[in-house]
Amino acid sequence: MKRFFNIQRVVSGLLLVILSGSSSGRMDDSMSYPLMAMQMYNTDLHDSLRVDYDLTAIEISAEIARLKTQGENLPARLLNNLYSNFYRQLEFDKACLNLLDSIDFNEDTLSIEQRKALKQLLMVSQFYYNIYSSNEYVKRILNLGNISYDIPVDVLMVYESILFSEEYREALMRTNSTNGAFDYSGFLEQLPPSRSDVEAFIDIDNSLDLPFKAFESITFNGAYLFSSIVGYFEGSYEARHNASKLLEVLQPYDIVLMKSSQNLTDFFIPGYFGHSAIWLGSDRYQAFSESPAKPTIDSPFMIEAVRDGVKMSSLEEFSSGEVFLVLRPKNISLTQQVSVFHNSTMHLGKPYDFNFDSEASDMISCPELTFLAYDFVDWETGSLLNKTFITPDDIFTTATQDTSLEIVALIDHGKLIKQPDVDDLKFQVEN
């Protein structure tokens, strides 16, 4: 029993550190969530914004469940909204976590504010359990973590350890007579029963995921090894010449698809095109240079996901291929430009996603970078093992069908063709 509590406190303490620095137990149907949320209305720990974020979470989780049960793929906008909304929820939790930092829940008597903070933390833990953890699709996505939104790995498991902790409940009831008249005993009766050592430490649902996680790990490591080896045999197709041709036609926020049939890594990507990237163009936000200037083929304004991870590249570094297709969002607004910039650069430094799982943003493949950056586009996607994935060819297909995108240029073995015929391109890609 002592061993279990030590493990639990380490895990819960980890959440305190991470967040401060940056089906049983379902809710009683008679107890509506808005009522639970507003029980903290007299404190600074909760306000109407938190209620809005929680209600948004309910809508997002329900939409994900609906789409997945119908066998449909998840759109980028829904995934981005899930991450950003959960990030805001975690930001609210920091107030509670800060008040509870350095507390010995086995010994200390909590102050009035600390008890309110612990009560709030138990409430949100139950909410996350009911809305996120009980949804197998959302649970998997969030537990993978996302450093771009400061979401720790296995974050929902940590909140479950809080929800089902016996020591936190005992600490809530350990009080002086001056600690207020709120019925904490009645509050605890609304929570699911605490779990025993074995029940809490061995999570059956998570244990069932282990074979699938092992399969993903084998797939990732095998693909990384393969890509690392064949990457050294990549050919060059007059990169400077290709880069110069691209520079003639590129505008900020263009998407570039690339094919390099003699590069072995191209065989690893299904379809005709083997790579995609985003041209951010002139550094208008001064994020990568102190004095923005007219871009050249050496300007590091191309963001791409390669086997070493997401990085900024120059046109010359990018242009080692033989066929390039330039796609352009039509009438892109300033708001959309800022969104693309933010939604792409936030992934800088992430490792390459050799599992090609678009629903997991802990790693990013080249087409997934485009997918998430342009979340206002209705992308063509595929499905494998009930998970969404996207390829560079899916990006091309979307451009031929979606009126919000246009194909502006083709560079084929050094020859620049503006406004190429779409039917000819389809024939080239399909054959």
Short mmCIF file of N, CA and C in Angstrom, two decimals, residues 288-429:
data_model
loop_
_atom_site.label_atom_id
_atom_site.label_comp_id
_atom_site.label_asym_id
_atom_site.label_seq_id
_atom_site.Cartn_x
_atom_site.Cartn_y
_atom_site.Cartn_z
N PHE A 288 12.57 34.49 -38.02
CA PHE A 288 13.79 33.77 -38.35
C PHE A 288 14.93 34.69 -38.78
N SER A 289 14.69 35.97 -38.86
CA SER A 289 15.76 36.91 -39.17
C SER A 289 15.43 38.28 -38.59
N GLU A 290 16.45 39.06 -38.28
CA GLU A 290 16.24 40.36 -37.65
C GLU A 290 15.74 41.41 -38.64
N SER A 291 16.17 41.32 -39.87
CA SER A 291 15.78 42.32 -40.87
C SER A 291 15.27 41.61 -42.12
N PRO A 292 13.94 41.44 -42.24
CA PRO A 292 13.38 40.75 -43.39
C PRO A 292 13.83 41.38 -44.71
N ALA A 293 14.18 40.54 -45.65
CA ALA A 293 14.61 41.00 -46.96
C ALA A 293 13.97 40.13 -48.03
N LYS A 294 14.14 40.53 -49.26
CA LYS A 294 13.61 39.73 -50.36
C LYS A 294 14.23 38.35 -50.32
N PRO A 295 13.42 37.29 -50.32
CA PRO A 295 13.97 35.94 -50.18
C PRO A 295 14.81 35.53 -51.39
N THR A 296 15.79 34.71 -51.13
CA THR A 296 16.63 34.11 -52.17
C THR A 296 16.54 32.59 -52.03
N ILE A 297 17.24 31.89 -52.89
CA ILE A 297 17.22 30.43 -52.80
C ILE A 297 17.96 29.95 -51.55
N ASP A 298 18.70 30.85 -50.90
CA ASP A 298 19.41 30.49 -49.67
C ASP A 298 18.64 30.91 -48.41
N SER A 299 17.50 31.58 -48.58
CA SER A 299 16.72 32.02 -47.42
C SER A 299 16.03 30.82 -46.76
N PRO A 300 16.14 30.71 -45.45
CA PRO A 300 15.56 29.54 -44.74
C PRO A 300 14.07 29.72 -44.45
N PHE A 301 13.28 29.87 -45.52
CA PHE A 301 11.86 30.15 -45.33
C PHE A 301 10.95 29.01 -45.79
N MET A 302 11.54 27.85 -46.04
CA MET A 302 10.76 26.66 -46.39
C MET A 302 10.68 25.77 -45.15
N ILE A 303 9.47 25.50 -44.68
CA ILE A 303 9.32 24.63 -43.52
C ILE A 303 8.89 23.26 -44.01
N GLU A 304 9.60 22.25 -43.54
CA GLU A 304 9.34 20.89 -44.01
C GLU A 304 9.62 19.90 -42.89
N ALA A 305 9.04 18.71 -43.02
CA ALA A 305 9.32 17.60 -42.10
C ALA A 305 10.14 16.57 -42.87
N VAL A 306 11.35 16.35 -42.42
CA VAL A 306 12.24 15.38 -43.03
C VAL A 306 12.57 14.31 -41.99
N ARG A 307 13.38 13.33 -42.38
CA ARG A 307 13.62 12.21 -41.46
C ARG A 307 14.25 12.65 -40.15
N ASP A 308 14.92 13.83 -40.15
CA ASP A 308 15.52 14.34 -38.92
C ASP A 308 14.56 15.20 -38.11
N GLY A 309 13.34 15.44 -38.63
CA GLY A 309 12.35 16.22 -37.90
C GLY A 309 11.90 17.45 -38.67
N VAL A 310 11.06 18.25 -38.04
CA VAL A 310 10.52 19.46 -38.66
C VAL A 310 11.55 20.57 -38.55
N LYS A 311 11.86 21.23 -39.67
CA LYS A 311 12.89 22.26 -39.65
C LYS A 311 12.62 23.30 -40.73
N MET A 312 13.35 24.41 -40.63
CA MET A 312 13.35 25.43 -41.67
C MET A 312 14.49 25.14 -42.63
N SER A 313 14.20 25.17 -43.93
CA SER A 313 15.21 24.90 -44.94
C SER A 313 15.23 26.02 -45.97
N SER A 314 16.33 26.10 -46.68
CA SER A 314 16.39 27.01 -47.83
C SER A 314 15.78 26.31 -49.03
N LEU A 315 15.47 27.08 -50.06
CA LEU A 315 14.93 26.48 -51.28
C LEU A 315 15.93 25.48 -51.88
N GLU A 316 17.20 25.84 -51.84
CA GLU A 316 18.20 24.94 -52.42
C GLU A 316 18.26 23.62 -51.65
N GLU A 317 18.19 23.70 -50.32
CA GLU A 317 18.20 22.48 -49.51
C GLU A 317 16.99 21.61 -49.81
N PHE A 318 15.88 22.24 -50.07
CA PHE A 318 14.65 21.51 -50.33
C PHE A 318 14.60 20.90 -51.72
N SER A 319 15.24 21.52 -52.70
CA SER A 319 14.93 21.28 -54.11
C SER A 319 15.71 20.15 -54.76
N SER A 320 16.06 19.13 -54.00
CA SER A 320 16.75 17.98 -54.57
C SER A 320 15.73 16.97 -55.07
N GLY A 321 15.10 17.28 -56.19
CA GLY A 321 14.10 16.41 -56.78
C GLY A 321 14.04 16.63 -58.26
N GLU A 322 13.05 16.03 -58.91
CA GLU A 322 12.95 16.18 -60.36
C GLU A 322 11.62 16.78 -60.79
N VAL A 323 10.57 16.59 -59.98
CA VAL A 323 9.27 17.14 -60.31
C VAL A 323 8.75 17.91 -59.10
N PHE A 324 8.28 19.14 -59.34
CA PHE A 324 7.74 20.00 -58.28
C PHE A 324 6.41 20.56 -58.73
N LEU A 325 5.44 20.58 -57.82
CA LEU A 325 4.13 21.15 -58.12
C LEU A 325 3.81 22.20 -57.06
N VAL A 326 3.47 23.40 -57.51
CA VAL A 326 3.20 24.51 -56.60
C VAL A 326 1.69 24.70 -56.49
N LEU A 327 1.19 24.63 -55.25
CA LEU A 327 -0.23 24.83 -54.96
C LEU A 327 -0.39 26.12 -54.16
N ARG A 328 -1.51 26.79 -54.38
CA ARG A 328 -1.70 28.09 -53.72
C ARG A 328 -3.13 28.22 -53.19
N PRO A 329 -3.27 28.58 -51.92
CA PRO A 329 -4.62 28.88 -51.40
C PRO A 329 -5.17 30.13 -52.08
N LYS A 330 -6.41 30.08 -52.53
CA LYS A 330 -7.01 31.23 -53.20
C LYS A 330 -7.51 32.25 -52.17
N ASN A 331 -7.21 33.50 -52.43
CA ASN A 331 -7.74 34.60 -51.60
C ASN A 331 -7.49 34.35 -50.11
N ILE A 332 -6.29 33.94 -49.77
CA ILE A 332 -5.97 33.65 -48.38
C ILE A 332 -6.01 34.95 -47.57
N SER A 333 -6.76 34.95 -46.50
CA SER A 333 -6.93 36.14 -45.67
C SER A 333 -5.75 36.30 -44.72
N LEU A 334 -5.65 37.48 -44.12
CA LEU A 334 -4.58 37.73 -43.15
C LEU A 334 -4.72 36.78 -41.97
N THR A 335 -5.94 36.54 -41.53
CA THR A 335 -6.17 35.62 -40.43
C THR A 335 -5.68 34.22 -40.78
N GLN A 336 -5.95 33.79 -42.00
CA GLN A 336 -5.49 32.47 -42.44
C GLN A 336 -3.98 32.41 -42.57
N GLN A 337 -3.37 33.51 -43.02
CA GLN A 337 -1.91 33.55 -43.11
C GLN A 337 -1.27 33.38 -41.73
N VAL A 338 -1.79 34.12 -40.77
CA VAL A 338 -1.27 34.00 -39.40
C VAL A 338 -1.48 32.59 -38.88
N SER A 339 -2.63 32.01 -39.21
CA SER A 339 -2.94 30.65 -38.77
C SER A 339 -1.97 29.64 -39.36
N VAL A 340 -1.69 29.76 -40.66
CA VAL A 340 -0.74 28.84 -41.30
C VAL A 340 0.64 28.98 -40.68
N PHE A 341 1.06 30.22 -40.48
CA PHE A 341 2.38 30.45 -39.88
C PHE A 341 2.46 29.83 -38.50
N HIS A 342 1.45 30.08 -37.69
CA HIS A 342 1.43 29.56 -36.32
C HIS A 342 1.32 28.04 -36.31
N ASN A 343 0.39 27.50 -37.10
CA ASN A 343 0.12 26.06 -37.08
C ASN A 343 1.24 25.23 -37.71
N SER A 344 2.14 25.88 -38.43
CA SER A 344 3.27 25.14 -38.99
C SER A 344 4.51 25.28 -38.11
N THR A 345 4.86 26.51 -37.75
CA THR A 345 6.10 26.73 -36.99
C THR A 345 6.03 26.17 -35.57
N MET A 346 4.83 25.99 -35.04
CA MET A 346 4.71 25.44 -33.69
C MET A 346 5.23 24.01 -33.62
N HIS A 347 5.37 23.35 -34.77
CA HIS A 347 5.83 21.96 -34.78
C HIS A 347 7.34 21.84 -35.02
N LEU A 348 8.04 22.96 -35.14
CA LEU A 348 9.49 22.92 -35.36
C LEU A 348 10.18 22.10 -34.27
N GLY A 349 11.07 21.22 -34.70
CA GLY A 349 11.81 20.40 -33.76
C GLY A 349 11.19 19.05 -33.45
N LYS A 350 9.94 18.83 -33.85
CA LYS A 350 9.31 17.54 -33.60
C LYS A 350 9.93 16.47 -34.49
N PRO A 351 9.98 15.23 -34.01
CA PRO A 351 10.52 14.14 -34.84
C PRO A 351 9.57 13.78 -35.97
N TYR A 352 10.09 13.08 -36.97
CA TYR A 352 9.29 12.68 -38.12
C TYR A 352 8.37 11.53 -37.74
N ASP A 353 7.16 11.57 -38.24
CA ASP A 353 6.16 10.56 -37.92
C ASP A 353 6.22 9.43 -38.94
N PHE A 354 7.01 8.40 -38.64
CA PHE A 354 7.12 7.27 -39.55
C PHE A 354 5.91 6.33 -39.44
N ASN A 355 5.01 6.59 -38.48
CA ASN A 355 3.76 5.83 -38.41
C ASN A 355 2.68 6.45 -39.30
N PHE A 356 2.91 7.67 -39.76
CA PHE A 356 1.96 8.39 -40.63
C PHE A 356 0.56 8.42 -40.01
N ASP A 357 0.52 8.77 -38.74
CA ASP A 357 -0.73 8.84 -37.99
C ASP A 357 -1.10 10.31 -37.81
N SER A 358 -2.03 10.79 -38.61
CA SER A 358 -2.40 12.20 -38.58
C SER A 358 -3.14 12.60 -37.33
N GLU A 359 -3.62 11.63 -36.57
CA GLU A 359 -4.35 11.92 -35.34
C GLU A 359 -3.41 12.07 -34.15
N ALA A 360 -2.13 11.80 -34.35
CA ALA A 360 -1.14 11.92 -33.28
C ALA A 360 -0.14 13.00 -33.65
N SER A 361 -0.12 14.10 -32.91
CA SER A 361 0.75 15.22 -33.24
C SER A 361 2.00 15.28 -32.39
N ASP A 362 2.34 14.16 -31.72
CA ASP A 362 3.61 14.13 -31.01
C ASP A 362 4.76 14.01 -32.00
N MET A 363 4.46 13.49 -33.20
CA MET A 363 5.40 13.43 -34.31
C MET A 363 4.68 13.90 -35.57
N ILE A 364 5.44 14.40 -36.54
CA ILE A 364 4.82 15.01 -37.72
C ILE A 364 5.51 14.52 -38.99
N SER A 365 4.73 14.05 -39.96
CA SER A 365 5.27 13.74 -41.28
C SER A 365 5.07 14.96 -42.18
N CYS A 366 5.69 14.94 -43.36
CA CYS A 366 5.61 16.12 -44.22
C CYS A 366 4.18 16.46 -44.65
N PRO A 367 3.35 15.48 -45.08
CA PRO A 367 1.98 15.87 -45.43
C PRO A 367 1.14 16.25 -44.22
N GLU A 368 1.45 15.68 -43.04
CA GLU A 368 0.72 16.05 -41.83
C GLU A 368 0.97 17.50 -41.46
N LEU A 369 2.17 17.99 -41.74
CA LEU A 369 2.48 19.40 -41.47
C LEU A 369 1.56 20.30 -42.28
N THR A 370 1.37 19.98 -43.55
CA THR A 370 0.45 20.75 -44.40
C THR A 370 -0.98 20.59 -43.93
N PHE A 371 -1.35 19.38 -43.59
CA PHE A 371 -2.70 19.05 -43.12
C PHE A 371 -3.10 19.91 -41.92
N LEU A 372 -2.21 20.00 -40.94
CA LEU A 372 -2.52 20.75 -39.72
C LEU A 372 -2.37 22.26 -39.90
N ALA A 373 -1.43 22.67 -40.76
CA ALA A 373 -1.20 24.11 -40.97
C ALA A 373 -2.38 24.76 -41.68
N TYR A 374 -2.91 24.10 -42.67
CA TYR A 374 -4.04 24.64 -43.46
C TYR A 374 -5.33 23.94 -43.01
N ASP A 375 -5.67 24.14 -41.75
CA ASP A 375 -6.83 23.42 -41.21
C ASP A 375 -8.15 23.97 -41.70
N PHE A 376 -8.10 25.03 -42.52
CA PHE A 376 -9.33 25.56 -43.12
C PHE A 376 -9.62 24.90 -44.47
N VAL A 377 -8.76 23.98 -44.89
CA VAL A 377 -8.96 23.24 -46.13
C VAL A 377 -9.55 21.87 -45.81
N ASP A 378 -10.50 21.43 -46.62
CA ASP A 378 -11.12 20.12 -46.44
C ASP A 378 -10.26 19.09 -47.17
N TRP A 379 -9.25 18.57 -46.47
CA TRP A 379 -8.27 17.70 -47.11
C TRP A 379 -8.81 16.31 -47.39
N GLU A 380 -8.39 15.76 -48.51
CA GLU A 380 -8.60 14.35 -48.80
C GLU A 380 -7.70 13.53 -47.88
N THR A 381 -8.23 12.53 -47.22
CA THR A 381 -7.43 11.71 -46.31
C THR A 381 -7.80 10.25 -46.47
N GLY A 382 -6.96 9.39 -45.93
CA GLY A 382 -7.22 7.96 -45.93
C GLY A 382 -7.37 7.46 -44.52
N SER A 383 -7.60 6.17 -44.37
CA SER A 383 -7.78 5.57 -43.05
C SER A 383 -7.09 4.22 -43.01
N LEU A 384 -6.37 3.96 -41.94
CA LEU A 384 -5.71 2.69 -41.72
C LEU A 384 -5.84 2.34 -40.25
N LEU A 385 -6.40 1.16 -39.98
CA LEU A 385 -6.65 0.73 -38.60
C LEU A 385 -7.47 1.77 -37.86
N ASN A 386 -8.43 2.36 -38.57
CA ASN A 386 -9.35 3.37 -38.02
C ASN A 386 -8.62 4.63 -37.56
N LYS A 387 -7.46 4.91 -38.17
CA LYS A 387 -6.73 6.14 -37.87
C LYS A 387 -6.57 6.93 -39.17
N THR A 388 -6.66 8.24 -39.05
CA THR A 388 -6.55 9.12 -40.21
C THR A 388 -5.10 9.25 -40.65
N PHE A 389 -4.87 9.19 -41.96
CA PHE A 389 -3.54 9.48 -42.48
C PHE A 389 -3.68 10.26 -43.78
N ILE A 390 -2.63 10.97 -44.15
CA ILE A 390 -2.63 11.78 -45.37
C ILE A 390 -1.28 11.63 -46.05
N THR A 391 -1.30 11.61 -47.39
CA THR A 391 -0.08 11.49 -48.19
C THR A 391 0.05 12.73 -49.07
N PRO A 392 1.22 12.97 -49.66
CA PRO A 392 1.36 14.07 -50.62
C PRO A 392 0.39 13.95 -51.79
N ASP A 393 0.09 12.72 -52.21
CA ASP A 393 -0.89 12.55 -53.30
C ASP A 393 -2.29 12.98 -52.87
N ASP A 394 -2.61 12.81 -51.59
CA ASP A 394 -3.90 13.30 -51.08
C ASP A 394 -3.97 14.82 -51.17
N ILE A 395 -2.84 15.47 -50.93
CA ILE A 395 -2.78 16.93 -51.06
C ILE A 395 -3.03 17.33 -52.50
N PHE A 396 -2.41 16.59 -53.43
CA PHE A 396 -2.63 16.86 -54.86
C PHE A 396 -4.10 16.65 -55.22
N THR A 397 -4.68 15.54 -54.78
CA THR A 397 -6.09 15.25 -55.08
C THR A 397 -7.00 16.36 -54.56
N THR A 398 -6.70 16.83 -53.35
CA THR A 398 -7.50 17.92 -52.79
C THR A 398 -7.42 19.16 -53.68
N ALA A 399 -6.23 19.46 -54.18
CA ALA A 399 -6.04 20.64 -55.02
C ALA A 399 -6.83 20.54 -56.32
N THR A 400 -7.07 19.33 -56.80
CA THR A 400 -7.84 19.16 -58.04
C THR A 400 -9.34 19.21 -57.81
N GLN A 401 -9.75 19.13 -56.53
CA GLN A 401 -11.18 19.08 -56.22
C GLN A 401 -11.68 20.27 -55.42
N ASP A 402 -10.83 20.86 -54.61
CA ASP A 402 -11.23 21.93 -53.70
C ASP A 402 -11.00 23.28 -54.37
N THR A 403 -12.06 24.06 -54.46
CA THR A 403 -11.97 25.36 -55.14
C THR A 403 -11.17 26.39 -54.34
N SER A 404 -10.80 26.06 -53.09
CA SER A 404 -10.02 27.01 -52.30
C SER A 404 -8.53 26.90 -52.61
N LEU A 405 -8.14 25.93 -53.44
CA LEU A 405 -6.75 25.75 -53.83
C LEU A 405 -6.63 25.80 -55.35
N GLU A 406 -5.48 26.25 -55.82
CA GLU A 406 -5.21 26.24 -57.25
C GLU A 406 -3.80 25.74 -57.51
N ILE A 407 -3.62 25.11 -58.66
CA ILE A 407 -2.31 24.63 -59.08
C ILE A 407 -1.71 25.70 -59.99
N VAL A 408 -0.61 26.30 -59.57
CA VAL A 408 -0.08 27.47 -60.28
C VAL A 408 1.14 27.16 -61.13
N ALA A 409 1.88 26.11 -60.81
CA ALA A 409 3.10 25.86 -61.59
C ALA A 409 3.58 24.43 -61.42
N LEU A 410 4.22 23.95 -62.46
CA LEU A 410 4.86 22.64 -62.47
C LEU A 410 6.29 22.80 -62.95
N ILE A 411 7.22 22.22 -62.24
CA ILE A 411 8.60 22.17 -62.69
C ILE A 411 8.94 20.70 -62.90
N ASP A 412 9.13 20.33 -64.16
CA ASP A 412 9.35 18.94 -64.53
C ASP A 412 10.72 18.81 -65.18
N HIS A 413 11.66 18.20 -64.44
CA HIS A 413 13.04 18.03 -64.92
C HIS A 413 13.63 19.36 -65.38
N GLY A 414 13.45 20.39 -64.54
CA GLY A 414 14.04 21.70 -64.80
C GLY A 414 13.23 22.62 -65.67
N LYS A 415 12.15 22.14 -66.26
CA LYS A 415 11.31 22.96 -67.13
C LYS A 415 10.14 23.53 -66.35
N LEU A 416 9.98 24.84 -66.35
CA LEU A 416 8.90 25.51 -65.64
C LEU A 416 7.67 25.65 -66.54
N ILE A 417 6.54 25.15 -66.05
CA ILE A 417 5.27 25.23 -66.77
C ILE A 417 4.27 25.92 -65.85
N LYS A 418 3.84 27.12 -66.21
CA LYS A 418 2.85 27.84 -65.41
C LYS A 418 1.45 27.41 -65.82
N GLN A 419 0.57 27.36 -64.85
CA GLN A 419 -0.82 26.95 -65.06
C GLN A 419 -0.90 25.64 -65.86
N PRO A 420 -0.31 24.57 -65.35
CA PRO A 420 -0.33 23.29 -66.08
C PRO A 420 -1.74 22.73 -66.18
N ASP A 421 -1.96 21.92 -67.20
CA ASP A 421 -3.27 21.32 -67.42
C ASP A 421 -3.54 20.27 -66.32
N VAL A 422 -4.66 20.41 -65.66
CA VAL A 422 -4.97 19.53 -64.53
C VAL A 422 -5.17 18.09 -64.99
N ASP A 423 -5.83 17.89 -66.12
CA ASP A 423 -6.04 16.53 -66.61
C ASP A 423 -4.72 15.85 -66.95
N ASP A 424 -3.80 16.60 -67.53
CA ASP A 424 -2.47 16.04 -67.82
C ASP A 424 -1.76 15.67 -66.53
N LEU A 425 -1.91 16.49 -65.50
CA LEU A 425 -1.28 16.18 -64.21
C LEU A 425 -1.87 14.93 -63.59
N LYS A 426 -3.18 14.81 -63.65
CA LYS A 426 -3.83 13.62 -63.09
C LYS A 426 -3.31 12.36 -63.79
N PHE A 427 -3.19 12.43 -65.11
CA PHE A 427 -2.69 11.28 -65.86
C PHE A 427 -1.27 10.96 -65.46
N GLN A 428 -0.45 11.99 -65.28
CA GLN A 428 0.94 11.79 -64.88
C GLN A 428 1.03 11.18 -63.51
N VAL A 429 0.23 11.63 -62.57
CA VAL A 429 0.25 11.13 -61.20
C VAL A 429 -0.28 9.71 -61.10
#
